[in-house]
XYZ file of C-alpha atoms in Angstrom:
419
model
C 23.780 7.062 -14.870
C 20.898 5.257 -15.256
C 20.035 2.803 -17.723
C 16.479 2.818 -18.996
C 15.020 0.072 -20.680
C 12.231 1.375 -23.471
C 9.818 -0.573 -25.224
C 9.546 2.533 -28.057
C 6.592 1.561 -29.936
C 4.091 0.390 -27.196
C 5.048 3.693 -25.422
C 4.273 5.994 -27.884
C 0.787 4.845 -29.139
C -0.077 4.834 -25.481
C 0.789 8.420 -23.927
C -1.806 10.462 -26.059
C -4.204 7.747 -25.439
C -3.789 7.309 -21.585
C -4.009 10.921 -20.820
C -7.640 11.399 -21.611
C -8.375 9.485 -18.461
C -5.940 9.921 -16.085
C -7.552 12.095 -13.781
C -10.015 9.594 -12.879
C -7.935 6.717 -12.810
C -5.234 8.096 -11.131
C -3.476 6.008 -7.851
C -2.106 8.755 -5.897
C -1.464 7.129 -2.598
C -1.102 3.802 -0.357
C -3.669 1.078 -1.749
C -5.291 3.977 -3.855
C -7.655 6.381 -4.110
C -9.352 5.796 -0.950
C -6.903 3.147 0.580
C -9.165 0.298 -0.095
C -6.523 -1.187 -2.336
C -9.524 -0.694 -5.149
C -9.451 0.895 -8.146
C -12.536 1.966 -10.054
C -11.219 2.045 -13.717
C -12.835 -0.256 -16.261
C -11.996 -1.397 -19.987
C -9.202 -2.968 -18.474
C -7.865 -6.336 -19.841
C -10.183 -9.568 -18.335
C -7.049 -12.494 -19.319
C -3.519 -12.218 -20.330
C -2.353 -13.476 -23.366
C 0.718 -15.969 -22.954
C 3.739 -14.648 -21.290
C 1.490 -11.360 -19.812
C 0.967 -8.188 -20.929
C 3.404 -6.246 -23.273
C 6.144 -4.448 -21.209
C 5.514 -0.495 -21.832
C 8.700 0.051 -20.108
C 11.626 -0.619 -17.480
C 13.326 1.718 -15.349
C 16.346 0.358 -13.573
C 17.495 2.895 -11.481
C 14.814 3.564 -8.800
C 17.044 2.686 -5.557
C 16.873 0.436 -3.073
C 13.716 -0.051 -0.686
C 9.704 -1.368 -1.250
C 8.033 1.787 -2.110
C 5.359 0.963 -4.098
C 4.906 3.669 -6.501
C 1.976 5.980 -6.785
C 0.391 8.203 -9.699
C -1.103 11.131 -10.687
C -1.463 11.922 -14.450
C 1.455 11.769 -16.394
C 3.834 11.495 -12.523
C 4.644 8.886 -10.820
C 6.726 8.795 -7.415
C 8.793 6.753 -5.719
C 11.136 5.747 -2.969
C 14.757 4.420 -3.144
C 18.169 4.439 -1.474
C 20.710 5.296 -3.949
C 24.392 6.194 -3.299
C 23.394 5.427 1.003
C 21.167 8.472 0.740
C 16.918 8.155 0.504
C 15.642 10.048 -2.014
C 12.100 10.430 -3.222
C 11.974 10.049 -7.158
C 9.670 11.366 -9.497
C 9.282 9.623 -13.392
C 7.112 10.162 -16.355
C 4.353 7.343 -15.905
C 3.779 7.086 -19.587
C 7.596 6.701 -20.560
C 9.449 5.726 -17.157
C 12.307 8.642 -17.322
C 13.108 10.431 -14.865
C 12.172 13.410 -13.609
C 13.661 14.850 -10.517
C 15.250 13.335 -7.335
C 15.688 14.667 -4.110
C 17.202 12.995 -0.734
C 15.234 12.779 2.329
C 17.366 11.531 4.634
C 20.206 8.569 5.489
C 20.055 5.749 4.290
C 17.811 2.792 6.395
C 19.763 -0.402 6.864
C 17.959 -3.789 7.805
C 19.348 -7.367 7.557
C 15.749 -7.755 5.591
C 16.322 -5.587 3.232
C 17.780 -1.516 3.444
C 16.127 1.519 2.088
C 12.329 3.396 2.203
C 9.088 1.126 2.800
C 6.426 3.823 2.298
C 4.119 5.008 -0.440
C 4.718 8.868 -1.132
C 1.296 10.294 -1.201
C -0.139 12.854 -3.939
C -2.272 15.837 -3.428
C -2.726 18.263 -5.965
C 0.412 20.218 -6.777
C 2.275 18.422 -3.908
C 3.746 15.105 -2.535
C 4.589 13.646 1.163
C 6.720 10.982 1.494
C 8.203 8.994 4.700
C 11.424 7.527 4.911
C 12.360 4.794 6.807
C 14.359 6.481 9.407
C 11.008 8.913 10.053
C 12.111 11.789 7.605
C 8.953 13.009 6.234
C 8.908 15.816 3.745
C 7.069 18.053 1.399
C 7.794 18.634 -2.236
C 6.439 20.153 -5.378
C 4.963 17.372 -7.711
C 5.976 19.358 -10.694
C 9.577 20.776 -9.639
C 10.984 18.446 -6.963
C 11.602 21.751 -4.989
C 11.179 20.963 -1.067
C 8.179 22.525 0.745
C 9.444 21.389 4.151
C 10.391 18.461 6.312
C 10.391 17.574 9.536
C 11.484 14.225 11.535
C 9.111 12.068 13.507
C 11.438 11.916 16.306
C 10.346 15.640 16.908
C 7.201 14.125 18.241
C 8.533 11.909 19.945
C 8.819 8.823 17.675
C 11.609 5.820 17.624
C 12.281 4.043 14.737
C 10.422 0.725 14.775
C 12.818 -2.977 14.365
C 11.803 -2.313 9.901
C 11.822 0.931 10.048
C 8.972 3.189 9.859
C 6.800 1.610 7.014
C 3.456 3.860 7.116
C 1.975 5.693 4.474
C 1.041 9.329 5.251
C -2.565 10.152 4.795
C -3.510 13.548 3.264
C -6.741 14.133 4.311
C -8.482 17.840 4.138
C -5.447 20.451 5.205
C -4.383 17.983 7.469
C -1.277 15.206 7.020
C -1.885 12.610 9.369
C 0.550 9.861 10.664
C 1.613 7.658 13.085
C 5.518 8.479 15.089
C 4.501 6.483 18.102
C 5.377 6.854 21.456
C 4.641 8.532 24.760
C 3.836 11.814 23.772
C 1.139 10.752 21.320
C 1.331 7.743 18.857
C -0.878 9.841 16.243
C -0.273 13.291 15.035
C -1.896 15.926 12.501
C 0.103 18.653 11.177
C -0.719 21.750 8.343
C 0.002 19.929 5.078
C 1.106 23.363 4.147
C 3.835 24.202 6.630
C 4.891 20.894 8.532
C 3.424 22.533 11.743
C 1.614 20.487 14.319
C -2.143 20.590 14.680
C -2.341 18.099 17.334
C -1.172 14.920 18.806
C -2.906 12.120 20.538
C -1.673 12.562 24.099
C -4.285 9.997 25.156
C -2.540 6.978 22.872
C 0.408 6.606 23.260
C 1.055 2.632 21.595
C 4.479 2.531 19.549
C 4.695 2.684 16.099
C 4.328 -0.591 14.082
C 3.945 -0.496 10.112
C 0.221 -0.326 9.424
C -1.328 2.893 7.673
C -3.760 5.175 8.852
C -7.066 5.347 7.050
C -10.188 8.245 7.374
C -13.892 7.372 8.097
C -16.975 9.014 8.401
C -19.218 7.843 11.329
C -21.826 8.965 13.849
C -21.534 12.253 12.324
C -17.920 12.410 13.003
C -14.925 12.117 10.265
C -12.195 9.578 12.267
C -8.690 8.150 11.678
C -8.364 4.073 12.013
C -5.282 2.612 12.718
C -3.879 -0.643 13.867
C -0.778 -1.101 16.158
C 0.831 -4.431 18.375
C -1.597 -3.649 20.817
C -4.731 -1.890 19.730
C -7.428 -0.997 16.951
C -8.084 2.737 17.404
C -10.192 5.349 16.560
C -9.420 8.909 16.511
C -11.075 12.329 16.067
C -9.989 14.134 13.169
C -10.492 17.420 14.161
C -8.862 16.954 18.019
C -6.836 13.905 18.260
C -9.308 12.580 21.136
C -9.669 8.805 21.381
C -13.419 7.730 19.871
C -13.206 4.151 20.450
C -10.127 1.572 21.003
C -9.987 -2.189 21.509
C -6.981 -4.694 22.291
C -5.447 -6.310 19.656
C -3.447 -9.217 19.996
C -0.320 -8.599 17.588
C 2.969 -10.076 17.737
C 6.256 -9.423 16.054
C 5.228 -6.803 13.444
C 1.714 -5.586 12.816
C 1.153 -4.810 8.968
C -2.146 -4.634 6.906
C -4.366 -1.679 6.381
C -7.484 -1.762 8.414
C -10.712 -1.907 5.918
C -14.017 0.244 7.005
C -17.068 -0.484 5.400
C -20.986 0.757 7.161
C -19.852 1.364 10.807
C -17.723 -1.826 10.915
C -13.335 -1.975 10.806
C -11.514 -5.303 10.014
C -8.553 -6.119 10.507
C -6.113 -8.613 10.277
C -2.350 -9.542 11.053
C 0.037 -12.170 10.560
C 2.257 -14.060 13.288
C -0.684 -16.167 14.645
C -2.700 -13.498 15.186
C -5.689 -13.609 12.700
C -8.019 -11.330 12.030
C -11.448 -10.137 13.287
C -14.335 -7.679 12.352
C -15.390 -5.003 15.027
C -18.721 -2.919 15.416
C -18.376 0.502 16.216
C -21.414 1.847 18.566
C -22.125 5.280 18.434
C -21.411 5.763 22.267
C -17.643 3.925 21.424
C -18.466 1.151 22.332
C -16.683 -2.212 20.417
C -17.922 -5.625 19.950
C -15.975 -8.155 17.868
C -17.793 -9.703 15.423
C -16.118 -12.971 14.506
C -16.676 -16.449 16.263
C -13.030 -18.451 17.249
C -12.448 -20.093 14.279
C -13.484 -17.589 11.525
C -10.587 -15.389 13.356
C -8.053 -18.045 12.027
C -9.430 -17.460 8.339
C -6.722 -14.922 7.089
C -3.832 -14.169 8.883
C -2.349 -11.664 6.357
C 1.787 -10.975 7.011
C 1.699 -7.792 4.978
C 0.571 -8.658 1.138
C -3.047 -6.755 2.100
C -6.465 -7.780 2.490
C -9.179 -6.717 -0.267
C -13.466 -6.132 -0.086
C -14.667 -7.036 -2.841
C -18.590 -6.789 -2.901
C -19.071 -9.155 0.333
C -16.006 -10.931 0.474
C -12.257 -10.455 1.509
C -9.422 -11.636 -0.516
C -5.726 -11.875 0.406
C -3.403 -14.714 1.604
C -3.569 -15.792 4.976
C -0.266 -17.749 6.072
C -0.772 -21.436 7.034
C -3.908 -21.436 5.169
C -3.152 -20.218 1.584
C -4.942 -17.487 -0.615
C -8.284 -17.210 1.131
C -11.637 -15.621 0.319
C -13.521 -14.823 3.744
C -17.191 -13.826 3.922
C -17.019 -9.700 4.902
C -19.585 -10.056 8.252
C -19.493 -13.686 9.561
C -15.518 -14.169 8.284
C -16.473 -17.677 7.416
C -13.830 -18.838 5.088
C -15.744 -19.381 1.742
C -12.514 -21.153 -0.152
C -8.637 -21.377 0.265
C -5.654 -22.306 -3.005
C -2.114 -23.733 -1.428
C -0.686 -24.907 -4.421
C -1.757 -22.375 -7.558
C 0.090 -19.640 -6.271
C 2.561 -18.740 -3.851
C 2.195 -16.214 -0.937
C 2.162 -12.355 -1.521
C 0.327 -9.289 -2.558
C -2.661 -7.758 -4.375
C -4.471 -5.310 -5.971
C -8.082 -5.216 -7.646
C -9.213 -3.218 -10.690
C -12.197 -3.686 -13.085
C -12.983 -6.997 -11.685
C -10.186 -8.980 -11.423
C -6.864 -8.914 -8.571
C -3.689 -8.568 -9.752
C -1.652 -11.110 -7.651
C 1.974 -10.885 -6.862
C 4.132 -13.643 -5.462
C 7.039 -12.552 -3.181
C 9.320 -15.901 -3.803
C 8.962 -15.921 -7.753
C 8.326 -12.887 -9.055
C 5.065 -14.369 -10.506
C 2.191 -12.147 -11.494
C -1.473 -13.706 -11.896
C -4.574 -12.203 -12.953
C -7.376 -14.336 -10.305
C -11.027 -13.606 -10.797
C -12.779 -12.738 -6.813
C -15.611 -15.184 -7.424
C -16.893 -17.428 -4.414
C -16.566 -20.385 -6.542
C -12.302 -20.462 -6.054
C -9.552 -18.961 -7.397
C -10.176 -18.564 -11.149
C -6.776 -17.698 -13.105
C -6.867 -15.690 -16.357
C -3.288 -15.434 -17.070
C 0.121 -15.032 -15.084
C 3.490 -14.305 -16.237
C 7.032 -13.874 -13.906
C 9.061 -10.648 -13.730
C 11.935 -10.608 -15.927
C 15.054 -9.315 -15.449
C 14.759 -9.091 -11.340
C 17.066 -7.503 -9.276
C 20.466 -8.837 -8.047
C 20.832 -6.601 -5.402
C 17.897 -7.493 -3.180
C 19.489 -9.034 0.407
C 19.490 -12.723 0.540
C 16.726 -12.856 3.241
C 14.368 -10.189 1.654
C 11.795 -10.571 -1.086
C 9.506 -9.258 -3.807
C 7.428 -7.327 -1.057
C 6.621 -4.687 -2.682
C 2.776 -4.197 -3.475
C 1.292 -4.045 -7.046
C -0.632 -0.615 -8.475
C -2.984 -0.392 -11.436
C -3.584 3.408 -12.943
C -4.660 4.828 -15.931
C -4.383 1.148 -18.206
C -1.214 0.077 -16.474
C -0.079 -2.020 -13.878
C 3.205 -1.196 -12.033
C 5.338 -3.871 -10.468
C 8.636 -3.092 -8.549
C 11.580 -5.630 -7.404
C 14.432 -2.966 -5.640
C 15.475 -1.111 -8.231
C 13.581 -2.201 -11.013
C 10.479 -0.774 -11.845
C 7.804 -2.070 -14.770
C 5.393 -1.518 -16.476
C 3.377 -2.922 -18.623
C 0.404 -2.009 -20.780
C -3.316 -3.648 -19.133
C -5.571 -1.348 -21.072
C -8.213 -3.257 -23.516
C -7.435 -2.128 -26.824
C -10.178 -0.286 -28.936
């Protein structure tokens, strides 16, 4: 049974108050509302008082894996591997109990770490979620009941070396994802029954453990993703190739691609680096980025954030970097403040994660260097996390909290400014 840890008095005087907002503050999928890793809320704390923000709750029982939770309302989902079995998990946000539980699938084993890697992802009355062996299935938000589910090796997938790691995206009637292989690396199927819409016969790279995002441009809605071998673009509607260019990956390719006004960056970790491409309206792609501005951020898999004109994130070798968004000059880099991990941003500040410590740091995104306004470190964290695996997991603010995860544990803690 699980054991749930409750701070009673902070979570009471907040569940009346948070649910007058929670529609628009909401975090419903990977890196957010629009997979920017952004949030738009405001009257959120600007510094932490000593020792962080007050602990709403603690919920010890959420499995094995890095699922990074998401939220809509008063529900929050997650991933975990409890008992060898997957399961997606559903919890009250405001008071951390749980819901419902259902399994998706065996459990994922990894000498990094076993268990899911994926975000679910909410859309309306519904949530998607991937397990690490390629299980994806359908639920209701509200119930738990199953919808349907299929397998990405249907399609022709193979588990990649960390398991599958992606983060469906729900985008119009369409679920869109990334199974890999010869018979189309990129598929669209009904969010409604499972079936396939189409599959992108003409790419065929293999899976690796970057996301999907959607873009409008040249009239055309697309879907960016990143592989080992290649920064695509695809037609929404048809699965047709738009545009690709080579990328040069190595080991495991990671971080979201970012799309701002007809441009996609990206970056990877490994030696790789990153770069910024211009998409032409006739497909064609130029990179943007001189030699050494491609060495500014080579981001392992903590994310990469645009705030305004600059990126933010922590490049290994180099330290947490800001980068300016269309040369990719590097504008500043910190080695020693804070240790290498992952991020979020919300009301103007990133919340900053580090995977060896458990610390948490609240950094302001100015060009004038990193600009602390409190930290604190997780406490209790788990003892059941593999010996070579770490706090990997990324950090999610919605509706005035932030929500931190180390295995099985899962806090939260209260970031709202007080009226």
């Amino acid at each position: 049974m699980s054991r749930l840890l409750l701070l009673i008095p902070f979570a009471i005087g907040m569940t009346v108050t948070l649910s007058t907002f929670a529609e628009v503050n909401d975090w419903p999928q990977w890196r957010g509302p629009d997979r920017t890793g952004l949030s738009q809320e405001k009257g959120l704390l600007q510094a932490w008082p000593e020792g962080g923000p007050p602990l709403l709750w603690l919920n010890d029982n959420c499995g094995i894996g890095y699922s990074a939770p998401t939220v809509a309302k008063d529900r929050l989902v997650t991933m975990g591997a409890r008992d060898k079995v997957e399961q997606l998990i559903c919890l009250n946000a405001n008071t951390g109990e749980e819901s419902w539980a259902i399994d998706v699938g065996d459990n994922y084993e990894n000498g990094w770490g076993d268990g899911p890697r994926s975000s679910p992802t909410i859309d309306g009355d519904r949530v998607f979620a991937l397990g690490a062996n390629g299980n994806l299935i359908c639920a209701d938000l509200t119930s738990g009941q199953v919808q349907w589910k299929v397998s990405l090796a249907d399609f022709g997938g193979s588990v990649p070396n960390w398991g599958y790691s992606e983060s469906v995206l729900v985008d119009g009637d369409q679920l869109v994802c990334t199974p890999g292989g010869d018979e189309g690396a990129v598929i669209a199927l009904d969010k409604r029954t499972g079936k396939k819409i189409w599959q992108s016969e003409s790419f065929t790279d293999a899976a690796h453990y970057s996301s999907i995002i959607a873009a409008d441009f040249d009239g055309r809605r697309q879907y960016i993703q990143l592989t080992q071998h290649s920064v695509v673009g695809i037609d929404a509607k048809t699965g047709d190739v738009l545009w690709r260019t080579d990328w040069p990956g190595r080991v495991a390719v990671v971080p979201t691609p970012i799309y701002s006004d007809g441009h996609v960056y990206v970056s990877s970790g490994y030696g790789s680096g990153c770069d910024l491409f211009e998409i032409g309206a006739d497909g064609e792609v130029t990179g943007v980025y001189g030699k050494e501005a491609k060495k500014v951020m080579k981001n392992h898999h903590g994310g990469v954030v645009l705030v305004d004109d600059h990126l933010f994130g922590y490049s290994d070798g180099v330290g947490w970097v800001c980068q300016e968004w269309m040369s990719g000059e590097l504008v500043w880099r910190e080695r020693e403040a804070f240790g290498k991990g992952a991020l979020c941003y919300a009301d103007g500040r990133l919340y900053c994660l580090s995977k060896d410590d458990g610390f948490v740091a609240l950094v302001e995104p100015t060009v004038d260097g990193w600009r602390e306004h409190g930290r604190f470190k997780l406490d209790p964290q788990t003892e059941l996390r593999k010996p070579k695996g770490r706090i990997w997991t990324h950090p999610i603010v919605a509706n005035g909290k932030l929500f931190l995860r180390d295995q099985e544990l899962l806090f939260c803690y209260d970031v709202k400014q007080q009226q």
